[in-house]
């Protein structure tokens, strides 16, 4: 028998939003516990995200490096972004992020994995796609701003990234999850066995 996460929702007797920013907010819920008592739970509300592990024909992964102010570090990451365009299909969002951050397109798309980044304190859900058959996009590059102004783009062998993750040298959630998931897929049934790019996503339902 396999195990899997299941949907469940405990009763909320009161809720408030003490902070709402441009993209995310903070919500406070009063939740009924199994013993009948109530407790408050504060958490960040988030629109959700997509990330792209783009693999070239030489087995290298496209990675970007940028400054992340909350952790005061420059992190190596895979292209990723918010689901902040109303009604946008997750696959279209992933394709847009790959173009904007790396000026790259891909021919083959699969769902690599779905994760909650920090379910004890945030409702962010991320869909990580595997993109293969990558090539440069023709025309002008997307105009970037803020942290992306000095973003570096590189291609690194998958094995080197796995080593970096296990050595504690690479820390970005989407990179860590994506790299290890791809390594597991390659060691198992292969990328062709992964879910299609339009597979259902209960955490962030969308119309096909």
Short mmCIF file of N, CA and C in Angstrom, two decimals, residues 28-123:
data_model
loop_
_atom_site.label_atom_id
_atom_site.label_comp_id
_atom_site.label_asym_id
_atom_site.label_seq_id
_atom_site.Cartn_x
_atom_site.Cartn_y
_atom_site.Cartn_z
N UNK A 28 -4.90 35.32 10.10
CA UNK A 28 -5.02 34.71 11.41
C UNK A 28 -6.35 33.99 11.50
N UNK A 29 -6.31 32.67 11.71
CA UNK A 29 -7.52 31.85 11.83
C UNK A 29 -7.63 31.30 13.25
N UNK A 30 -8.85 31.26 13.76
CA UNK A 30 -9.13 30.55 15.00
C UNK A 30 -9.69 29.19 14.62
N UNK A 31 -8.95 28.13 14.98
CA UNK A 31 -9.24 26.79 14.49
C UNK A 31 -9.65 25.87 15.64
N UNK A 32 -10.69 25.08 15.41
CA UNK A 32 -11.14 24.11 16.41
C UNK A 32 -10.24 22.88 16.36
N UNK A 33 -9.61 22.56 17.50
CA UNK A 33 -8.70 21.43 17.60
C UNK A 33 -9.48 20.12 17.85
N UNK A 34 -8.83 18.96 17.74
CA UNK A 34 -9.53 17.69 17.92
C UNK A 34 -10.18 17.52 19.30
N UNK A 35 -9.64 18.21 20.33
CA UNK A 35 -10.23 18.08 21.67
C UNK A 35 -11.36 19.08 21.91
N UNK A 36 -11.71 19.85 20.89
CA UNK A 36 -12.79 20.81 21.01
C UNK A 36 -12.35 22.21 21.38
N UNK A 37 -11.13 22.37 21.85
CA UNK A 37 -10.61 23.69 22.16
C UNK A 37 -10.19 24.40 20.86
N UNK A 38 -9.99 25.70 20.95
CA UNK A 38 -9.57 26.47 19.77
C UNK A 38 -8.16 27.00 19.96
N UNK A 39 -7.50 27.24 18.83
CA UNK A 39 -6.16 27.82 18.83
C UNK A 39 -6.04 28.73 17.62
N UNK A 40 -5.22 29.76 17.73
CA UNK A 40 -5.02 30.67 16.60
C UNK A 40 -3.82 30.21 15.78
N UNK A 41 -3.93 30.36 14.49
CA UNK A 41 -2.85 30.00 13.57
C UNK A 41 -2.62 31.17 12.61
N UNK A 42 -1.40 31.72 12.65
CA UNK A 42 -1.01 32.79 11.75
C UNK A 42 -0.22 32.19 10.58
N UNK A 43 -0.54 32.60 9.36
CA UNK A 43 0.20 32.07 8.22
C UNK A 43 0.17 33.05 7.05
N UNK A 44 1.17 32.91 6.20
CA UNK A 44 1.28 33.75 5.01
C UNK A 44 0.38 33.19 3.92
N UNK A 45 -0.40 34.06 3.30
CA UNK A 45 -1.20 33.67 2.14
C UNK A 45 -0.41 33.99 0.88
N UNK A 46 -0.48 33.09 -0.09
CA UNK A 46 0.40 33.17 -1.26
C UNK A 46 -0.35 32.71 -2.49
N UNK A 47 -0.16 33.37 -3.64
CA UNK A 47 -0.89 32.96 -4.85
C UNK A 47 -0.42 31.64 -5.45
N UNK A 48 0.75 31.17 -5.04
CA UNK A 48 1.33 29.96 -5.63
C UNK A 48 2.42 30.32 -6.62
N UNK A 49 3.21 29.34 -6.99
CA UNK A 49 4.37 29.57 -7.85
C UNK A 49 4.57 28.41 -8.81
N UNK A 50 5.37 28.67 -9.82
CA UNK A 50 5.85 27.62 -10.72
C UNK A 50 7.36 27.73 -10.80
N UNK A 51 8.02 26.60 -11.06
CA UNK A 51 9.46 26.57 -11.24
C UNK A 51 9.78 25.63 -12.40
N UNK A 52 10.93 25.85 -13.02
CA UNK A 52 11.29 25.08 -14.21
C UNK A 52 12.70 24.52 -14.08
N UNK A 53 12.80 23.20 -14.09
CA UNK A 53 14.10 22.56 -14.20
C UNK A 53 14.31 22.28 -15.68
N UNK A 54 15.11 23.13 -16.32
CA UNK A 54 15.37 23.02 -17.75
C UNK A 54 16.64 22.23 -17.97
N UNK A 55 16.52 21.11 -18.67
CA UNK A 55 17.64 20.18 -18.88
C UNK A 55 18.03 20.21 -20.35
N UNK A 56 19.32 20.49 -20.62
CA UNK A 56 19.75 20.51 -22.03
C UNK A 56 20.20 19.13 -22.48
N UNK A 57 20.59 19.03 -23.75
CA UNK A 57 20.94 17.73 -24.35
C UNK A 57 22.24 17.15 -23.80
N UNK A 58 23.01 17.96 -23.06
CA UNK A 58 24.26 17.50 -22.48
C UNK A 58 24.09 17.12 -21.00
N UNK A 59 22.85 17.08 -20.53
CA UNK A 59 22.60 16.71 -19.14
C UNK A 59 22.87 17.82 -18.15
N UNK A 60 22.90 19.06 -18.64
CA UNK A 60 23.13 20.21 -17.76
C UNK A 60 21.81 20.90 -17.45
N UNK A 61 21.74 21.44 -16.24
CA UNK A 61 20.54 22.13 -15.77
C UNK A 61 20.78 23.63 -15.85
N UNK A 62 19.80 24.37 -16.37
CA UNK A 62 19.90 25.82 -16.44
C UNK A 62 19.60 26.40 -15.06
N UNK A 63 20.54 27.16 -14.52
CA UNK A 63 20.38 27.75 -13.19
C UNK A 63 20.64 29.25 -13.26
N UNK A 64 20.05 29.96 -12.32
CA UNK A 64 20.25 31.40 -12.21
C UNK A 64 20.73 31.72 -10.80
N UNK A 65 21.45 32.82 -10.67
CA UNK A 65 22.00 33.23 -9.38
C UNK A 65 21.56 34.66 -9.11
N UNK A 66 20.93 34.87 -7.95
CA UNK A 66 20.50 36.22 -7.61
C UNK A 66 20.46 36.42 -6.11
N UNK A 67 20.47 37.68 -5.71
CA UNK A 67 20.44 38.06 -4.30
C UNK A 67 19.04 37.87 -3.73
N UNK A 68 18.97 37.26 -2.53
CA UNK A 68 17.71 37.08 -1.82
C UNK A 68 17.81 37.77 -0.48
N UNK A 69 17.16 38.91 -0.36
CA UNK A 69 17.35 39.76 0.81
C UNK A 69 16.95 39.11 2.13
N UNK A 70 15.81 38.38 2.23
CA UNK A 70 15.44 37.81 3.54
C UNK A 70 16.52 36.92 4.16
N UNK A 71 17.29 36.21 3.33
CA UNK A 71 18.32 35.32 3.87
C UNK A 71 19.72 35.89 3.70
N UNK A 72 19.83 37.10 3.12
CA UNK A 72 21.12 37.78 2.95
C UNK A 72 22.14 36.90 2.25
N UNK A 73 21.72 36.28 1.15
CA UNK A 73 22.62 35.44 0.37
C UNK A 73 22.30 35.56 -1.11
N UNK A 74 23.31 35.27 -1.93
CA UNK A 74 23.07 35.03 -3.35
C UNK A 74 22.86 33.53 -3.50
N UNK A 75 21.75 33.15 -4.06
CA UNK A 75 21.40 31.74 -4.18
C UNK A 75 21.38 31.29 -5.64
N UNK A 76 21.84 30.07 -5.85
CA UNK A 76 21.64 29.42 -7.15
C UNK A 76 20.26 28.80 -7.14
N UNK A 77 19.49 29.06 -8.18
CA UNK A 77 18.10 28.63 -8.25
C UNK A 77 17.79 28.13 -9.65
N UNK A 78 16.60 27.54 -9.82
CA UNK A 78 16.08 27.30 -11.16
C UNK A 78 15.05 28.39 -11.45
N UNK A 79 14.80 28.73 -12.71
CA UNK A 79 13.83 29.79 -13.02
C UNK A 79 12.48 29.51 -12.35
N UNK A 80 11.90 30.55 -11.77
CA UNK A 80 10.64 30.38 -11.04
C UNK A 80 9.95 31.72 -10.92
N UNK A 81 8.66 31.68 -10.62
CA UNK A 81 7.92 32.92 -10.44
C UNK A 81 6.53 32.68 -9.90
N UNK A 82 5.86 33.76 -9.55
CA UNK A 82 4.54 33.70 -8.94
C UNK A 82 3.45 33.43 -9.97
N UNK A 83 2.37 32.83 -9.51
CA UNK A 83 1.14 32.72 -10.30
C UNK A 83 0.33 33.99 -10.07
N UNK A 84 0.86 35.09 -10.57
CA UNK A 84 0.26 36.39 -10.27
C UNK A 84 -0.48 37.01 -11.45
N UNK A 85 -0.67 36.25 -12.52
CA UNK A 85 -1.47 36.71 -13.66
C UNK A 85 -2.82 36.00 -13.59
N UNK A 86 -3.90 36.71 -13.32
CA UNK A 86 -5.21 36.06 -13.14
C UNK A 86 -5.58 35.16 -14.31
N UNK A 87 -5.96 33.92 -13.99
CA UNK A 87 -6.42 32.99 -15.02
C UNK A 87 -5.32 32.32 -15.83
N UNK A 88 -4.06 32.62 -15.54
CA UNK A 88 -2.98 32.04 -16.35
C UNK A 88 -2.78 30.57 -16.01
N UNK A 89 -2.67 29.74 -17.04
CA UNK A 89 -2.42 28.32 -16.87
C UNK A 89 -1.01 28.14 -16.29
N UNK A 90 -0.81 27.22 -15.33
CA UNK A 90 0.52 27.03 -14.74
C UNK A 90 1.61 26.76 -15.78
N UNK A 91 1.29 26.00 -16.82
CA UNK A 91 2.29 25.73 -17.85
C UNK A 91 2.68 27.01 -18.57
N UNK A 92 1.68 27.86 -18.90
CA UNK A 92 1.99 29.13 -19.55
C UNK A 92 2.86 29.99 -18.65
N UNK A 93 2.56 29.97 -17.35
CA UNK A 93 3.36 30.75 -16.39
C UNK A 93 4.79 30.25 -16.36
N UNK A 94 4.97 28.93 -16.39
CA UNK A 94 6.32 28.36 -16.38
C UNK A 94 7.07 28.72 -17.65
N UNK A 95 6.40 28.66 -18.78
CA UNK A 95 7.04 29.03 -20.04
C UNK A 95 7.43 30.50 -20.04
N UNK A 96 6.56 31.32 -19.46
CA UNK A 96 6.88 32.76 -19.37
C UNK A 96 8.09 33.00 -18.49
N UNK A 97 8.18 32.32 -17.34
CA UNK A 97 9.31 32.51 -16.44
C UNK A 97 10.62 32.06 -17.08
N UNK A 98 10.58 30.95 -17.82
CA UNK A 98 11.79 30.46 -18.47
C UNK A 98 12.27 31.48 -19.50
N UNK A 99 11.35 32.07 -20.22
CA UNK A 99 11.70 33.10 -21.20
C UNK A 99 12.24 34.35 -20.52
N UNK A 100 11.54 34.83 -19.49
CA UNK A 100 11.92 36.08 -18.86
C UNK A 100 13.26 36.00 -18.14
N UNK A 101 13.52 34.88 -17.46
CA UNK A 101 14.73 34.79 -16.65
C UNK A 101 15.93 34.26 -17.43
N UNK A 102 15.69 33.45 -18.46
CA UNK A 102 16.82 32.83 -19.16
C UNK A 102 16.79 33.00 -20.67
N UNK A 103 15.73 33.62 -21.22
CA UNK A 103 15.60 33.83 -22.66
C UNK A 103 15.67 32.49 -23.40
N UNK A 104 14.96 31.50 -22.86
CA UNK A 104 14.99 30.13 -23.37
C UNK A 104 13.57 29.61 -23.53
N UNK A 105 13.36 28.72 -24.50
CA UNK A 105 12.09 28.02 -24.68
C UNK A 105 12.38 26.52 -24.68
N UNK A 106 11.33 25.70 -24.56
CA UNK A 106 11.51 24.25 -24.51
C UNK A 106 10.42 23.56 -25.31
N UNK A 107 10.77 22.40 -25.85
CA UNK A 107 9.83 21.64 -26.68
C UNK A 107 9.02 20.64 -25.88
N UNK A 108 9.61 20.06 -24.84
CA UNK A 108 8.95 18.99 -24.08
C UNK A 108 8.80 19.41 -22.63
N UNK A 109 7.57 19.33 -22.13
CA UNK A 109 7.27 19.75 -20.75
C UNK A 109 6.60 18.61 -20.00
N UNK A 110 7.02 18.38 -18.76
CA UNK A 110 6.42 17.39 -17.87
C UNK A 110 6.29 18.01 -16.48
N UNK A 111 5.39 17.46 -15.66
CA UNK A 111 5.35 17.84 -14.25
C UNK A 111 6.36 16.99 -13.52
N UNK A 112 7.34 17.65 -12.90
CA UNK A 112 8.36 16.92 -12.15
C UNK A 112 7.86 16.60 -10.74
N UNK A 113 7.33 17.60 -10.04
CA UNK A 113 6.77 17.36 -8.71
C UNK A 113 5.97 18.59 -8.27
N UNK A 114 5.13 18.40 -7.26
CA UNK A 114 4.36 19.48 -6.63
C UNK A 114 4.72 19.52 -5.16
N UNK A 115 4.94 20.72 -4.61
CA UNK A 115 5.32 20.82 -3.21
C UNK A 115 4.63 22.00 -2.54
N UNK A 116 4.48 21.90 -1.21
CA UNK A 116 4.18 23.04 -0.35
C UNK A 116 5.51 23.47 0.26
N UNK A 117 5.88 24.73 0.11
CA UNK A 117 7.22 25.15 0.53
C UNK A 117 7.38 25.16 2.05
N UNK A 118 6.36 25.58 2.77
CA UNK A 118 6.46 25.66 4.23
C UNK A 118 5.06 25.57 4.83
N UNK A 119 4.44 24.40 4.79
CA UNK A 119 3.02 24.27 5.13
C UNK A 119 2.67 24.57 6.57
N UNK A 120 3.66 24.67 7.46
CA UNK A 120 3.35 25.05 8.83
C UNK A 120 3.12 26.53 9.00
N UNK A 121 3.54 27.34 8.02
CA UNK A 121 3.39 28.78 8.17
C UNK A 121 3.05 29.53 6.91
N UNK A 122 2.80 28.81 5.79
CA UNK A 122 2.51 29.47 4.52
C UNK A 122 1.72 28.51 3.65
N UNK A 123 0.75 29.05 2.88
CA UNK A 123 -0.04 28.17 2.01
C UNK A 123 0.50 28.12 0.57
#
